[in-house]
CSV table of C-alpha atoms in Angstrom, one decimal:
chain,number,residue,atom,x,y,z
A,1,UNK,CA,-30.5,32.5,14.3
A,2,UNK,CA,-33.0,35.4,14.2
A,3,UNK,CA,-31.5,38.8,13.8
A,4,UNK,CA,-31.5,41.5,16.5
A,5,UNK,CA,-34.3,44.1,16.5
A,6,UNK,CA,-32.3,47.4,16.4
A,7,UNK,CA,-35.5,49.4,16.5
A,8,UNK,CA,-36.5,47.9,19.8
A,9,UNK,CA,-35.9,49.7,23.1
A,10,UNK,CA,-34.0,46.8,24.5
A,11,UNK,CA,-30.2,47.2,24.4
A,12,UNK,CA,-28.3,45.0,21.9
A,13,UNK,CA,-26.3,43.2,24.6
A,14,UNK,CA,-29.5,42.2,26.3
A,15,UNK,CA,-30.8,40.7,23.0
A,16,UNK,CA,-27.6,38.8,22.4
A,17,UNK,CA,-27.7,37.4,26.0
A,18,UNK,CA,-31.4,36.4,25.4
A,19,UNK,CA,-30.5,34.6,22.2
A,20,UNK,CA,-27.6,32.7,23.8
A,21,UNK,CA,-29.6,32.0,27.0
A,22,UNK,CA,-32.5,30.4,24.9
A,23,UNK,CA,-30.0,28.1,23.2
A,24,UNK,CA,-28.6,27.0,26.5
A,25,UNK,CA,-32.0,26.5,28.1
A,26,UNK,CA,-33.3,24.3,25.3
A,27,UNK,CA,-30.0,22.3,25.0
A,28,UNK,CA,-29.1,23.5,21.6
A,29,UNK,CA,-26.0,24.5,23.5
A,30,UNK,CA,-25.7,21.6,26.0
A,31,UNK,CA,-23.9,21.7,29.3
A,32,UNK,CA,-20.1,21.7,29.0
A,33,UNK,CA,-20.1,22.7,25.3
A,34,UNK,CA,-17.8,25.5,24.1
A,35,UNK,CA,-19.3,28.8,22.9
A,36,UNK,CA,-18.1,30.4,19.7
A,37,UNK,CA,-15.3,33.0,20.2
A,38,UNK,CA,-16.1,36.7,20.6
A,39,UNK,CA,-15.1,37.5,17.0
A,40,UNK,CA,-17.4,34.8,15.6
A,41,UNK,CA,-20.3,36.0,17.8
A,42,UNK,CA,-19.6,39.5,16.8
A,43,UNK,CA,-19.9,38.6,13.1
A,44,UNK,CA,-23.0,36.4,13.7
A,45,UNK,CA,-25.0,39.1,15.5
A,46,UNK,CA,-23.5,42.0,13.6
A,47,UNK,CA,-22.6,44.0,16.7
A,48,UNK,CA,-19.5,45.4,18.3
A,49,UNK,CA,-17.2,43.2,20.3
A,50,UNK,CA,-17.9,45.1,23.4
A,51,UNK,CA,-21.6,44.2,23.0
A,52,UNK,CA,-20.7,40.5,22.9
A,53,UNK,CA,-18.5,40.8,25.9
A,54,UNK,CA,-21.2,42.5,27.9
A,55,UNK,CA,-23.7,39.8,26.9
A,56,UNK,CA,-21.3,37.0,28.0
A,57,UNK,CA,-20.6,38.8,31.3
A,58,UNK,CA,-24.4,38.7,32.0
A,59,UNK,CA,-24.5,35.0,31.3
A,60,UNK,CA,-21.5,34.4,33.5
A,61,UNK,CA,-23.2,36.3,36.4
A,62,UNK,CA,-26.3,34.1,36.0
A,63,UNK,CA,-24.1,31.0,36.2
A,64,UNK,CA,-25.0,29.8,32.7
A,65,UNK,CA,-21.6,30.4,31.2
A,66,UNK,CA,-18.1,29.8,32.6
A,67,UNK,CA,-15.0,31.6,31.3
A,68,UNK,CA,-11.4,30.5,31.8
A,69,UNK,CA,-8.0,31.7,30.4
A,70,UNK,CA,-6.9,29.5,27.5
A,71,UNK,CA,-10.3,27.7,27.1
A,72,UNK,CA,-12.6,30.6,26.3
A,73,UNK,CA,-16.3,30.5,27.2
A,74,UNK,CA,-18.3,27.4,27.7
A,75,UNK,CA,-21.8,26.4,28.9
A,76,UNK,CA,-21.7,25.7,32.6
A,77,UNK,CA,-21.9,22.0,33.5
A,78,UNK,CA,-25.2,20.7,34.6
A,79,UNK,CA,-25.8,21.2,38.3
A,80,UNK,CA,-27.6,18.0,39.5
A,81,UNK,CA,-29.2,18.0,42.9
A,82,UNK,CA,-30.1,14.8,44.8
A,83,UNK,CA,-33.3,14.1,46.6
A,84,UNK,CA,-34.0,11.1,48.9
A,85,UNK,CA,-37.6,10.4,47.9
A,86,UNK,CA,-38.3,7.8,50.6
A,87,UNK,CA,-37.9,10.3,53.4
A,88,UNK,CA,-40.8,12.2,54.8
A,89,UNK,CA,-38.8,15.5,54.8
A,90,UNK,CA,-39.6,17.6,51.8
A,91,UNK,CA,-37.4,19.2,49.1
A,92,UNK,CA,-36.9,22.4,51.0
A,93,UNK,CA,-35.5,20.7,54.1
A,94,UNK,CA,-33.2,18.4,52.1
A,95,UNK,CA,-31.8,21.2,49.8
A,96,UNK,CA,-31.4,23.7,52.7
A,97,UNK,CA,-29.5,21.0,54.7
A,98,UNK,CA,-26.9,20.9,51.9
A,99,UNK,CA,-26.3,24.7,52.3
A,100,UNK,CA,-28.1,25.6,49.1
A,101,UNK,CA,-30.2,28.8,48.8
A,102,UNK,CA,-33.8,27.6,48.6
A,103,UNK,CA,-36.6,30.0,47.8
A,104,UNK,CA,-40.4,29.4,47.5
A,105,UNK,CA,-42.9,31.4,45.6
A,106,UNK,CA,-46.5,30.9,46.5
A,107,UNK,CA,-48.5,31.0,43.2
A,108,UNK,CA,-51.9,30.5,44.7
A,109,UNK,CA,-53.6,29.4,48.0
A,110,UNK,CA,-57.4,28.7,47.8
A,111,UNK,CA,-60.1,26.6,49.4
A,112,UNK,CA,-61.6,24.3,46.8
A,113,UNK,CA,-64.1,21.3,46.7
A,114,UNK,CA,-62.4,17.9,47.0
A,115,UNK,CA,-62.5,17.0,43.3
A,116,UNK,CA,-60.6,13.8,43.2
A,117,UNK,CA,-60.2,10.5,45.0
A,118,UNK,CA,-56.8,11.8,46.2
A,119,UNK,CA,-58.5,15.0,47.6
A,120,UNK,CA,-61.2,12.9,49.3
A,121,UNK,CA,-58.5,10.8,51.0
A,122,UNK,CA,-57.8,13.8,53.2
A,123,UNK,CA,-61.2,13.2,54.8
A,124,UNK,CA,-63.3,16.3,54.0
A,125,UNK,CA,-65.5,17.8,51.3
A,126,UNK,CA,-63.1,20.7,50.8
A,127,UNK,CA,-59.3,21.1,50.6
A,128,UNK,CA,-56.8,23.9,50.8
A,129,UNK,CA,-55.0,24.0,47.4
A,130,UNK,CA,-51.5,25.3,47.5
A,131,UNK,CA,-49.5,26.0,44.3
A,132,UNK,CA,-45.8,26.8,44.6
A,133,UNK,CA,-42.6,27.3,42.6
A,134,UNK,CA,-39.4,26.4,44.2
A,135,UNK,CA,-35.9,27.7,43.2
A,136,UNK,CA,-32.5,26.4,44.3
A,137,UNK,CA,-29.6,28.9,44.0
A,138,UNK,CA,-31.9,31.1,41.9
A,139,UNK,CA,-32.8,28.5,39.3
A,140,UNK,CA,-36.3,27.0,39.0
A,141,UNK,CA,-36.2,23.3,40.1
A,142,UNK,CA,-39.7,22.3,41.1
A,143,UNK,CA,-43.4,23.2,40.6
A,144,UNK,CA,-45.5,21.9,43.5
A,145,UNK,CA,-49.2,21.3,43.8
A,146,UNK,CA,-50.4,20.3,47.3
A,147,UNK,CA,-53.9,19.6,48.8
A,148,UNK,CA,-54.2,20.0,52.6
A,149,UNK,CA,-57.1,19.0,54.8
A,150,UNK,CA,-59.8,21.4,55.9
A,151,UNK,CA,-60.8,22.6,58.4
A,152,UNK,CA,-57.6,21.3,60.0
A,153,UNK,CA,-55.2,23.6,58.0
A,154,UNK,CA,-57.5,26.6,57.7
A,155,UNK,CA,-55.8,29.9,58.4
A,156,UNK,CA,-52.6,29.2,56.5
A,157,UNK,CA,-51.4,32.3,54.6
A,158,UNK,CA,-49.2,32.8,51.5
A,159,UNK,CA,-46.9,35.1,53.5
A,160,UNK,CA,-46.0,32.4,56.0
A,161,UNK,CA,-45.4,29.8,53.3
A,162,UNK,CA,-43.2,32.0,51.1
A,163,UNK,CA,-39.5,31.0,51.3
A,164,UNK,CA,-40.5,28.4,54.0
A,165,UNK,CA,-40.8,24.7,54.4
A,166,UNK,CA,-44.5,23.6,54.4
A,167,UNK,CA,-43.7,20.7,56.7
A,168,UNK,CA,-42.1,23.0,59.2
A,169,UNK,CA,-45.0,25.3,59.1
A,170,UNK,CA,-47.5,22.5,59.6
A,171,UNK,CA,-45.5,21.2,62.5
A,172,UNK,CA,-45.3,24.6,64.2
A,173,UNK,CA,-48.9,25.7,63.5
A,174,UNK,CA,-50.8,22.5,63.9
A,175,UNK,CA,-48.4,20.1,65.7
A,176,UNK,CA,-48.8,17.9,62.6
A,177,UNK,CA,-45.4,16.3,61.9
A,178,UNK,CA,-45.0,14.4,58.6
A,179,UNK,CA,-43.8,10.9,59.3
A,180,UNK,CA,-45.0,8.4,56.7
A,181,UNK,CA,-46.8,7.9,53.4
A,182,UNK,CA,-46.3,6.6,49.8
A,183,UNK,CA,-44.4,8.0,46.8
A,184,UNK,CA,-44.6,7.4,43.1
A,185,UNK,CA,-42.1,8.6,40.5
A,186,UNK,CA,-42.7,8.9,36.7
A,187,UNK,CA,-41.3,10.8,33.7
A,188,UNK,CA,-43.6,13.3,31.9
A,189,UNK,CA,-43.2,15.9,29.3
A,190,UNK,CA,-43.5,19.6,30.2
A,191,UNK,CA,-46.7,21.3,28.9
A,192,UNK,CA,-46.7,25.0,28.0
A,193,UNK,CA,-47.5,26.2,31.5
A,194,UNK,CA,-44.9,24.0,33.3
A,195,UNK,CA,-42.3,24.9,30.6
A,196,UNK,CA,-42.9,28.6,31.3
A,197,UNK,CA,-42.7,28.3,35.1
A,198,UNK,CA,-39.7,26.0,35.1
A,199,UNK,CA,-37.9,28.0,32.3
A,200,UNK,CA,-37.6,25.1,29.9
A,201,UNK,CA,-39.3,24.3,26.6
A,202,UNK,CA,-42.6,22.5,26.0
A,203,UNK,CA,-41.9,18.8,25.7
A,204,UNK,CA,-38.8,18.9,27.9
A,205,UNK,CA,-38.4,15.9,30.3
A,206,UNK,CA,-39.6,16.3,33.8
A,207,UNK,CA,-39.6,13.9,36.8
A,208,UNK,CA,-43.0,13.9,38.5
A,209,UNK,CA,-43.1,12.8,42.2
A,210,UNK,CA,-46.5,12.2,43.6
A,211,UNK,CA,-47.6,11.0,47.0
A,212,UNK,CA,-49.6,11.1,50.2
A,213,UNK,CA,-48.2,12.0,53.6
A,214,UNK,CA,-49.6,11.1,57.1
A,215,UNK,CA,-48.7,12.7,60.4
A,216,UNK,CA,-47.4,11.1,63.6
A,217,UNK,CA,-50.9,9.9,64.5
A,218,UNK,CA,-51.5,8.3,61.1
A,219,UNK,CA,-53.9,11.1,60.0
A,220,UNK,CA,-53.9,12.2,56.4
A,221,UNK,CA,-51.9,15.4,56.1
A,222,UNK,CA,-51.2,16.2,52.4
A,223,UNK,CA,-51.5,15.0,48.8
A,224,UNK,CA,-49.0,16.4,46.5
A,225,UNK,CA,-47.5,16.4,43.0
A,226,UNK,CA,-44.1,17.9,42.3
A,227,UNK,CA,-42.7,18.4,38.8
A,228,UNK,CA,-38.9,18.6,38.7
A,229,UNK,CA,-36.5,19.7,35.9
A,230,UNK,CA,-35.1,16.2,35.0
A,231,UNK,CA,-31.6,17.5,34.1
A,232,UNK,CA,-31.2,19.2,37.5
A,233,UNK,CA,-32.4,16.4,39.9
A,234,UNK,CA,-31.6,12.8,40.7
A,235,UNK,CA,-33.8,10.7,43.0
A,236,UNK,CA,-31.9,8.6,45.5
A,237,UNK,CA,-33.3,5.6,47.4
A,238,UNK,CA,-31.7,4.1,50.5
A,239,UNK,CA,-32.0,0.3,50.5
A,240,UNK,CA,-31.7,-1.8,53.6
A,241,UNK,CA,-30.7,-5.5,53.7
A,242,UNK,CA,-33.0,-7.9,55.5
A,243,UNK,CA,-31.7,-9.7,58.7
A,244,UNK,CA,-29.7,-12.8,58.2
A,245,UNK,CA,-31.7,-16.1,58.6
A,246,UNK,CA,-29.7,-18.8,60.6
A,247,UNK,CA,-31.7,-21.5,58.7
A,248,UNK,CA,-29.8,-20.6,55.5
A,249,UNK,CA,-33.0,-19.4,53.7
A,250,UNK,CA,-32.6,-16.4,51.4
A,251,UNK,CA,-33.1,-13.1,53.2
A,252,UNK,CA,-36.5,-11.6,53.0
A,253,UNK,CA,-37.3,-9.2,50.2
A,254,UNK,CA,-37.4,-5.5,51.0
A,255,UNK,CA,-40.8,-4.1,51.9
A,256,UNK,CA,-42.9,-3.9,48.7
A,257,UNK,CA,-43.3,-0.1,49.1
A,258,UNK,CA,-39.6,0.4,49.3
A,259,UNK,CA,-38.8,-2.0,46.4
A,260,UNK,CA,-41.6,-0.5,44.3
A,261,UNK,CA,-40.2,3.0,44.9
A,262,UNK,CA,-36.7,1.9,43.9
A,263,UNK,CA,-38.0,0.4,40.6
A,264,UNK,CA,-40.2,3.4,39.9
A,265,UNK,CA,-37.3,5.8,40.5
A,266,UNK,CA,-35.0,3.7,38.2
A,267,UNK,CA,-37.7,3.5,35.5
A,268,UNK,CA,-38.4,7.2,35.7
A,269,UNK,CA,-34.7,8.1,35.3
A,270,UNK,CA,-34.4,5.8,32.3
A,271,UNK,CA,-37.5,7.4,30.7
A,272,UNK,CA,-36.2,10.9,31.5
A,273,UNK,CA,-32.8,10.0,29.9
A,274,UNK,CA,-34.6,8.8,26.8
A,275,UNK,CA,-36.8,11.9,26.6
A,276,UNK,CA,-33.6,14.0,26.9
A,277,UNK,CA,-31.9,12.1,24.1
A,278,UNK,CA,-34.9,12.6,21.8
A,279,UNK,CA,-35.0,16.3,22.7
A,280,UNK,CA,-31.4,16.7,21.8
A,281,UNK,CA,-32.0,15.3,18.4
A,282,UNK,CA,-34.6,17.8,17.5
A,283,UNK,CA,-33.5,20.4,14.9
């Protein structure tokens, strides 16, 4: 472990907290694992015990560390959120409905040429490109890139989309209510930019949810890609049994889109688990 910089202007307890936080974030200290005792940490960092205690108190306040009498300090268990990916409602609405604190930072909002087939599906030569970072209970969970049709969605501002549900804003501003579309799930590795924004390390497993959404009239409404921290999210899919056939024939298969989504979600979760296993083996 690198030593502390005593010539820096940053307090020693902040540097100790930073070092432990980095180990927690990149899973060198995995969820649920015990931390070394205060005396061991004091010797490792070469600081007073009060410095170690202050650093641990900072991590407890951030929710990264838990302390209990008789057990000492341990890395907080992973907090996994669940998202129903087959529903038209977005991440904001689903997390807020669970009573979680959901915040949204607008990173950029610009008009751009329709550069891809997905953009052109929206029906125009230009799109409104929206880049957002969403946090749940103060922790980064998802990085979202959305394309919206122009001129239909012209006039949207970053202010009205900050800490707000995009779908609610579209419904209120343009009477465009999301009702249908398609979704695709796959596992990917975080690049440098995504790792920085989601506060993880490059190469960490992410779950990428991509799709198109149409409004109540069947008109194209959005094209999006959302990168989720794989350790913090689980994608749930509701399956429906087909009606019974009095002839005794096997029940019909689920609609291809629903079945395909279930298989994609399962495959993505398996890939994410595999990526996480490989990451944990890295020195």
